[in-house]
Each structure stands twice: as structure tokens, then as C-alpha cells.
């Protein structure tokens, strides 16, 4: 018997405060949406946003959503 297990992909999106939609956030959602449409991967999304703050069409297809606190960082570029 051949057992086919879809690879697990972890998407780390901890760079934005929850509820803030930036270009990086739109890109991350687009990437996740594209991977979900392929239906070849299980995806865990790590974010500062909770499940209800992530677009439903993305959240419904995820293996899991891990919500962590937002920690603001200071850029080092002067």
C-alpha cells in the first residue's frame, strides 16, 4: 500500500501587527492562497492575527493557525 502524505509548510508572518494589512500581508495571503489551490501541501500559518482576522478563504484551508503576540522591533537602518 502506498501512503501519500502531503508535506507540511510553515508560513511565518509575524512582521505585522494584527489587523494591519500591508503589502507584505497581501503577499503572504496571496502565497498561502496559491499553495492552498495546489492542494499539495498542509499549511500552518504563524501570525499575530487570530483566525477571525485572516480572510476566511485562507483560514478555512489551513491545517492550523498559531497566533503569537506582536513584538515591535526597531529597524537598524539609519
N, CA, C and O atoms as a MOPAC input file, in Angstrom:
PM7 MOZYME 1SCF
protein

 N      0.84400 1    -1.18100 1     0.00000 1
 C      0.00000 1     0.00000 1     0.00000 1
 C      0.88900 1     1.24500 1     0.00000 1
 O      1.82100 1     1.35300 1     0.79700 1
 N      0.59800 1     2.16000 1    -0.88200 1
 C      1.36100 1     3.40500 1    -0.98100 1
 C      0.66000 1     4.48800 1    -0.16500 1
 O     -0.51800 1     4.77600 1    -0.37900 1
 N      1.37600 1     5.06600 1     0.74600 1
 C      0.82900 1     6.12700 1     1.58900 1
 C      1.40200 1     7.46100 1     1.13000 1
 O      2.61200 1     7.67800 1     1.20000 1
 N      0.53000 1     8.35800 1     0.65900 1
 C      0.99000 1     9.66900 1     0.19500 1
 C      0.60300 1    10.71200 1     1.23800 1
 O     -0.57900 1    10.96300 1     1.47500 1
 N      1.59700 1    11.30200 1     1.84300 1
 C      1.36200 1    12.33900 1     2.84700 1
 C      1.80100 1    13.67300 1     2.26200 1
 O      2.92600 1    13.81300 1     1.78000 1
 N      0.90300 1    14.65000 1     2.30800 1
 C      1.25000 1    15.97300 1     1.80400 1
 C      2.26100 1    16.63100 1     2.73900 1
 O      2.09800 1    16.57400 1     3.95700 1
 N      3.30300 1    17.25300 1     2.18700 1
 C      4.29300 1    17.93400 1     3.02300 1
 C      3.64900 1    19.08200 1     3.81200 1
 O      2.68900 1    19.71100 1     3.36600 1
 N      4.20700 1    19.32700 1     4.98200 1
 C      3.74700 1    20.42100 1     5.83400 1
 C      4.60700 1    21.65000 1     5.57000 1
 O      5.83500 1    21.57700 1     5.61300 1
 N      3.95600 1    22.78000 1     5.29700 1
 C      4.64000 1    24.05300 1     5.05600 1
 C      4.27200 1    25.00300 1     6.19400 1
 O      3.09600 1    25.17400 1     6.51200 1
 N      5.27500 1    25.61200 1     6.79700 1
 C      5.07300 1    26.59800 1     7.85100 1
 C      5.30700 1    27.98200 1     7.26200 1
 O      6.38900 1    28.26300 1     6.74700 1
 N      4.30500 1    28.84300 1     7.33300 1
 C      4.42100 1    30.22900 1     6.87200 1
 C      4.50700 1    31.11300 1     8.12000 1
 O      3.58400 1    31.14600 1     8.93300 1
 N      5.61900 1    31.82200 1     8.25700 1
 C      5.83600 1    32.70300 1     9.40300 1
 C      5.51900 1    34.13300 1     8.97100 1
 O      6.22900 1    34.72200 1     8.15600 1
 N      4.44600 1    34.67900 1     9.53000 1
 C      4.05400 1    36.06100 1     9.22100 1
 C      3.89400 1    36.83500 1    10.53600 1
 O      2.78400 1    37.20600 1    10.91900 1
 N      4.99600 1    37.06400 1    11.20200 1
 C      4.97300 1    37.76300 1    12.49600 1
 C      5.43600 1    39.20700 1    12.39100 1
 O      5.68600 1    39.84800 1    13.41200 1
 N      5.55500 1    39.73200 1    11.17500 1
 C      6.14600 1    41.05400 1    10.99100 1
 C      5.15700 1    42.20600 1    11.11500 1
 O      5.57200 1    43.36000 1    11.21800 1
 N      3.86600 1    41.91900 1    11.10800 1
 C      2.86100 1    42.98200 1    11.15400 1
 C      1.96400 1    42.84600 1    12.37700 1
 O      1.68200 1    41.74000 1    12.84000 1
 N      1.52600 1    43.98200 1    12.88900 1
 C      0.56900 1    43.97200 1    13.99100 1
 C     -0.75800 1    43.38100 1    13.51500 1
 O     -1.09800 1    43.50800 1    12.33800 1
 N     -1.50600 1    42.74100 1    14.40300 1
 C     -2.78400 1    42.15700 1    13.98000 1
 C     -3.72500 1    43.22000 1    13.42200 1
 O     -3.81300 1    44.32900 1    13.94800 1
 N     -4.42100 1    42.86300 1    12.35600 1
 C     -5.36800 1    43.78400 1    11.74700 1
 C     -4.74700 1    44.77100 1    10.77800 1
 O     -5.46800 1    45.51300 1    10.11200 1
 N     -3.44000 1    44.79700 1    10.68500 1
 C     -2.75500 1    45.72300 1     9.76700 1
 C     -2.50000 1    45.01200 1     8.44800 1
 O     -1.78400 1    44.01100 1     8.40800 1
 N     -3.08100 1    45.52200 1     7.37200 1
 C     -2.91800 1    44.91600 1     6.05800 1
 C     -1.93300 1    45.75900 1     5.24800 1
 O     -2.24800 1    46.87300 1     4.83200 1
 N     -0.75600 1    45.21700 1     5.03700 1
 C      0.29200 1    45.89800 1     4.27800 1
 C      0.57300 1    45.09100 1     3.01400 1
 O     -0.06700 1    44.06900 1     2.76800 1
 N      1.51000 1    45.54600 1     2.23400 1
 C      1.92400 1    44.79100 1     1.05700 1
 C      2.46500 1    43.42300 1     1.42900 1
 O      2.22400 1    42.44300 1     0.72500 1
 N      3.19800 1    43.35500 1     2.53600 1
 C      3.73800 1    42.07500 1     2.99300 1
 C      2.59500 1    41.12600 1     3.35500 1
 O      2.64100 1    39.94100 1     3.02400 1
 N      1.57800 1    41.64400 1     4.03100 1
 C      0.43300 1    40.81800 1     4.40600 1
 C     -0.31700 1    40.34400 1     3.16800 1
 O     -0.66600 1    39.16800 1     3.07200 1
 N     -0.56900 1    41.23700 1     2.22500 1
 C     -1.25400 1    40.83500 1     0.98700 1
 C     -0.45000 1    39.77800 1     0.24300 1
 O     -1.01700 1    38.82300 1    -0.28700 1
 N      0.86000 1    39.94400 1     0.20200 1
 C      1.71600 1    38.95800 1    -0.45400 1
 C      1.61700 1    37.60500 1     0.25800 1
 O      1.47400 1    36.56900 1    -0.39100 1
 N      1.69200 1    37.61800 1     1.58600 1
 C      1.60700 1    36.36600 1     2.35300 1
 C      0.27000 1    35.66900 1     2.10600 1
 O      0.23400 1    34.45600 1     1.90100 1
 N     -0.83000 1    36.42800 1     2.12200 1
 C     -2.14700 1    35.82900 1     1.86500 1
 C     -2.22000 1    35.28400 1     0.43800 1
 O     -2.80100 1    34.22200 1     0.21500 1
 N     -1.64200 1    35.99300 1    -0.52000 1
 C     -1.62900 1    35.50800 1    -1.90000 1
 C     -0.82100 1    34.22400 1    -2.03900 1
 O     -1.23100 1    33.29800 1    -2.73900 1
 N      0.32400 1    34.17200 1    -1.37400 1
 C      1.16200 1    32.98200 1    -1.38600 1
 C      0.42300 1    31.79300 1    -0.78900 1
 O      0.40600 1    30.70900 1    -1.37200 1
 N     -0.18500 1    31.99700 1     0.36800 1
 C     -0.92700 1    30.91800 1     1.02500 1
 C     -2.09600 1    30.47700 1     0.14900 1
 O     -2.33300 1    29.28000 1    -0.00900 1
 N     -2.82300 1    31.42700 1    -0.41700 1
 C     -3.94700 1    31.08300 1    -1.29100 1
 C     -3.50400 1    30.24900 1    -2.48000 1
 O     -4.17500 1    29.28400 1    -2.84600 1
 N     -2.38000 1    30.61200 1    -3.08500 1
 C     -1.84900 1    29.84900 1    -4.21100 1
 C     -1.45500 1    28.43800 1    -3.81300 1
 O     -1.72700 1    27.48500 1    -4.54200 1
 N     -0.81500 1    28.30200 1    -2.66200 1
 C     -0.44000 1    26.96800 1    -2.18100 1
 C     -1.67200 1    26.12600 1    -1.87200 1
 O     -1.70000 1    24.92700 1    -2.14800 1
 N     -2.68800 1    26.76000 1    -1.30000 1
 C     -3.92100 1    26.02600 1    -0.99800 1
 C     -4.59100 1    25.53100 1    -2.27800 1
 O     -5.10400 1    24.41300 1    -2.31600 1
 N     -4.58900 1    26.34900 1    -3.31500 1
 C     -5.21000 1    25.94200 1    -4.58400 1
 C     -4.49400 1    24.75200 1    -5.22000 1
 O     -5.12000 1    23.97000 1    -5.93500 1
 N     -3.20500 1    24.60600 1    -4.97300 1
 C     -2.46800 1    23.44800 1    -5.47800 1
 C     -2.91700 1    22.15000 1    -4.80700 1
 O     -2.81900 1    21.06900 1    -5.38700 1
 N     -3.40900 1    22.28000 1    -3.58000 1
 C     -3.89300 1    21.13000 1    -2.80400 1
 C     -2.82000 1    20.04300 1    -2.67000 1
 O     -3.12900 1    18.85100 1    -2.68200 1
 N     -1.56600 1    20.46300 1    -2.54200 1
 C     -0.47600 1    19.50300 1    -2.39700 1
 C      0.24200 1    19.62800 1    -1.06100 1
 O      1.14200 1    18.84600 1    -0.75600 1
 N     -0.15900 1    20.61400 1    -0.26700 1
 C      0.53800 1    20.88200 1     0.99000 1
 C     -0.45300 1    21.05200 1     2.13700 1
 O     -1.59500 1    21.47000 1     1.94300 1
 N      0.01200 1    20.71900 1     3.32500 1
 C     -0.68500 1    21.10900 1     4.55100 1
 C      0.03500 1    22.36800 1     5.02000 1
 O      1.26500 1    22.41800 1     5.00500 1
 N     -0.71800 1    23.38300 1     5.43600 1
 C     -0.09900 1    24.66800 1     5.75300 1
 C     -0.46400 1    25.09500 1     7.17000 1
 O     -1.63100 1    25.09900 1     7.56100 1
 N      0.57400 1    25.45400 1     7.92700 1
 C      0.40200 1    26.07700 1     9.23800 1
 C      0.83500 1    27.52900 1     9.08600 1
 O      1.93200 1    27.81500 1     8.60500 1
 N     -0.03500 1    28.43900 1     9.49900 1
 C      0.21100 1    29.87100 1     9.36800 1
 C      0.47700 1    30.44000 1    10.75600 1
 O     -0.38600 1    30.37500 1    11.63100 1
 N      1.66600 1    30.99800 1    10.95900 1
 C      2.03500 1    31.61400 1    12.23100 1
 C      1.93600 1    33.11800 1    12.04200 1
 O      2.56900 1    33.68300 1    11.15000 1
 N      1.13300 1    33.76900 1    12.89400 1
 C      0.83800 1    35.18300 1    12.69300 1
 C      0.48300 1    35.84000 1    14.01800 1
 O      0.24700 1    35.17000 1    15.02300 1
 N      0.45000 1    37.15700 1    13.99400 1
 C     -0.06700 1    37.89300 1    15.14800 1
 C     -1.58900 1    38.01400 1    15.05500 1
 O     -2.24100 1    38.41600 1    16.01800 1
 N     -2.14600 1    37.67000 1    13.90900 1
 C     -3.59200 1    37.74700 1    13.69400 1
 C     -4.25800 1    36.45500 1    14.15200 1
 O     -3.68600 1    35.37200 1    14.02500 1
 N     -5.45200 1    36.57500 1    14.67900 1
 C     -6.22300 1    35.39600 1    15.05600 1
 C     -6.99100 1    34.88100 1    13.83900 1
 O     -7.04100 1    35.55000 1    12.80700 1
 N     -7.57700 1    33.71700 1    13.95700 1
 C     -8.29900 1    33.09300 1    12.84500 1
 C     -9.35000 1    34.02800 1    12.26400 1
 O     -9.50900 1    34.08600 1    11.04400 1
 N    -10.06700 1    34.75800 1    13.10300 1
 C    -11.13500 1    35.63600 1    12.59200 1
 C    -10.60300 1    36.91400 1    11.92900 1
 O    -11.37600 1    37.65900 1    11.32800 1
 N     -9.29900 1    37.17400 1    12.03000 1
 C     -8.69800 1    38.34000 1    11.37500 1
 C     -8.04900 1    37.98900 1    10.03600 1
 O     -7.57700 1    38.87100 1     9.31900 1
 N     -8.02800 1    36.70900 1     9.70800 1
 C     -7.44500 1    36.23200 1     8.45600 1
 C     -8.58600 1    35.97200 1     7.48200 1
 O     -9.61100 1    35.42700 1     7.89000 1
 N     -8.44900 1    36.33900 1     6.21800 1
 C     -9.53600 1    36.10600 1     5.26800 1
 C    -10.03300 1    34.65600 1     5.34200 1
 O     -9.24400 1    33.71100 1     5.37200 1
 N    -11.34100 1    34.51100 1     5.36800 1
 C    -11.94200 1    33.18700 1     5.55500 1
 C    -11.48700 1    32.17700 1     4.51000 1
 O    -11.25600 1    31.01200 1     4.83400 1
 N    -11.35300 1    32.61900 1     3.23900 1
 C    -10.95300 1    31.68700 1     2.18300 1
 C     -9.54600 1    31.13200 1     2.41600 1
 O     -9.19800 1    30.07100 1     1.89900 1
 N     -8.74900 1    31.85100 1     3.19300 1
 C     -7.41500 1    31.37000 1     3.56200 1
 C     -7.52300 1    30.52100 1     4.83200 1
 O     -7.05800 1    29.38100 1     4.86700 1
 N     -8.13400 1    31.08100 1     5.86200 1
 C     -8.20500 1    30.41900 1     7.16800 1
 C     -8.84900 1    29.04200 1     7.07800 1
 O     -8.40600 1    28.10600 1     7.74300 1
 N     -9.88800 1    28.91000 1     6.26400 1
 C    -10.60600 1    27.63000 1     6.17900 1
 C     -9.75700 1    26.50600 1     5.60000 1
 O    -10.02400 1    25.33500 1     5.87200 1
 N     -8.74000 1    26.83400 1     4.80700 1
 C     -7.92700 1    25.79900 1     4.18300 1
 C     -6.67900 1    25.42300 1     4.95300 1
 O     -5.97600 1    24.48600 1     4.57400 1
 N     -6.39200 1    26.13900 1     6.03100 1
 C     -5.15000 1    25.91300 1     6.76700 1
 C     -5.23700 1    24.70700 1     7.68400 1
 O     -6.29400 1    24.41000 1     8.24100 1
 N     -4.13100 1    24.02500 1     7.83300 1
 C     -4.01600 1    22.92400 1     8.80100 1
 C     -4.17200 1    23.48000 1    10.21400 1
 O     -4.85400 1    22.89300 1    11.05400 1
 N     -3.52800 1    24.62100 1    10.46100 1
 C     -3.59500 1    25.24900 1    11.78300 1
 C     -3.16700 1    26.70400 1    11.65300 1
 O     -2.46300 1    27.08300 1    10.71600 1
 N     -3.60300 1    27.50300 1    12.60500 1
 C     -3.17500 1    28.89500 1    12.73800 1
 C     -2.60500 1    29.04400 1    14.13700 1
 O     -3.28200 1    28.75900 1    15.12500 1
 N     -1.36900 1    29.48800 1    14.22000 1
 C     -0.72500 1    29.74100 1    15.51000 1
 C     -0.64900 1    31.24900 1    15.66200 1
 O     -0.00200 1    31.93000 1    14.86800 1
 N     -1.31500 1    31.76700 1    16.68900 1
 C     -1.33100 1    33.20800 1    16.93900 1
 C     -0.38200 1    33.52200 1    18.09000 1
 O     -0.51900 1    32.98700 1    19.19000 1
 N      0.57600 1    34.39100 1    17.81900 1
 C      1.55100 1    34.80800 1    18.82000 1
 C      1.46000 1    36.31300 1    19.00800 1
 O      0.98500 1    37.01800 1    18.11700 1
 N      1.90600 1    36.81700 1    20.15000 1
 C      1.84000 1    38.26000 1    20.37900 1
 C      2.75100 1    39.03000 1    19.42600 1
 O      3.80900 1    38.55100 1    19.01500 1
 N      2.30400 1    40.23200 1    19.09300 1
 C      3.09900 1    41.11300 1    18.24300 1
 C      4.18400 1    41.76600 1    19.09300 1
 O      3.90000 1    42.30100 1    20.16500 1
 N      5.41400 1    41.72300 1    18.61900 1
 C      6.53300 1    42.39000 1    19.28300 1
 C      7.13300 1    43.36800 1    18.28100 1
 O      7.73100 1    42.97000 1    17.28200 1
 N      6.96400 1    44.63300 1    18.56400 1
 C      7.50200 1    45.66600 1    17.68100 1
 C      9.02000 1    45.64400 1    17.76200 1
 O      9.59000 1    45.48600 1    18.84200 1
 N      9.66200 1    45.80000 1    16.63300 1
 C     11.12100 1    45.85600 1    16.62200 1
 C     11.55300 1    47.19400 1    16.03100 1
 O     10.79400 1    47.85700 1    15.32300 1
 N     12.74500 1    47.55800 1    16.32800 1
 C     13.28900 1    48.80600 1    15.81000 1
 C     14.24700 1    48.49500 1    14.67700 1
 O     15.20500 1    47.74500 1    14.86700 1
 N     14.00400 1    49.05800 1    13.50000 1
 C     14.93000 1    48.81100 1    12.39000 1
 C     16.31900 1    49.37500 1    12.71100 1
 O     16.45700 1    50.39400 1    13.38900 1
 N     17.31200 1    48.69800 1    12.21700 1
 C     18.69000 1    49.12200 1    12.46500 1
 C     19.21700 1    50.04500 1    11.38500 1
 O     20.29500 1    50.61500 1    11.54600 1
 N     18.48900 1    50.21000 1    10.28700 1
 C     18.94800 1    51.08900 1     9.22500 1
 C     18.84200 1    52.54200 1     9.65300 1
 O     17.83700 1    52.95200 1    10.23600 1
 N     19.85300 1    53.30500 1     9.37200 1
 C     19.83300 1    54.73300 1     9.72300 1
 C     19.66500 1    55.58200 1     8.49500 1
 O     19.62600 1    56.80800 1     8.59300 1

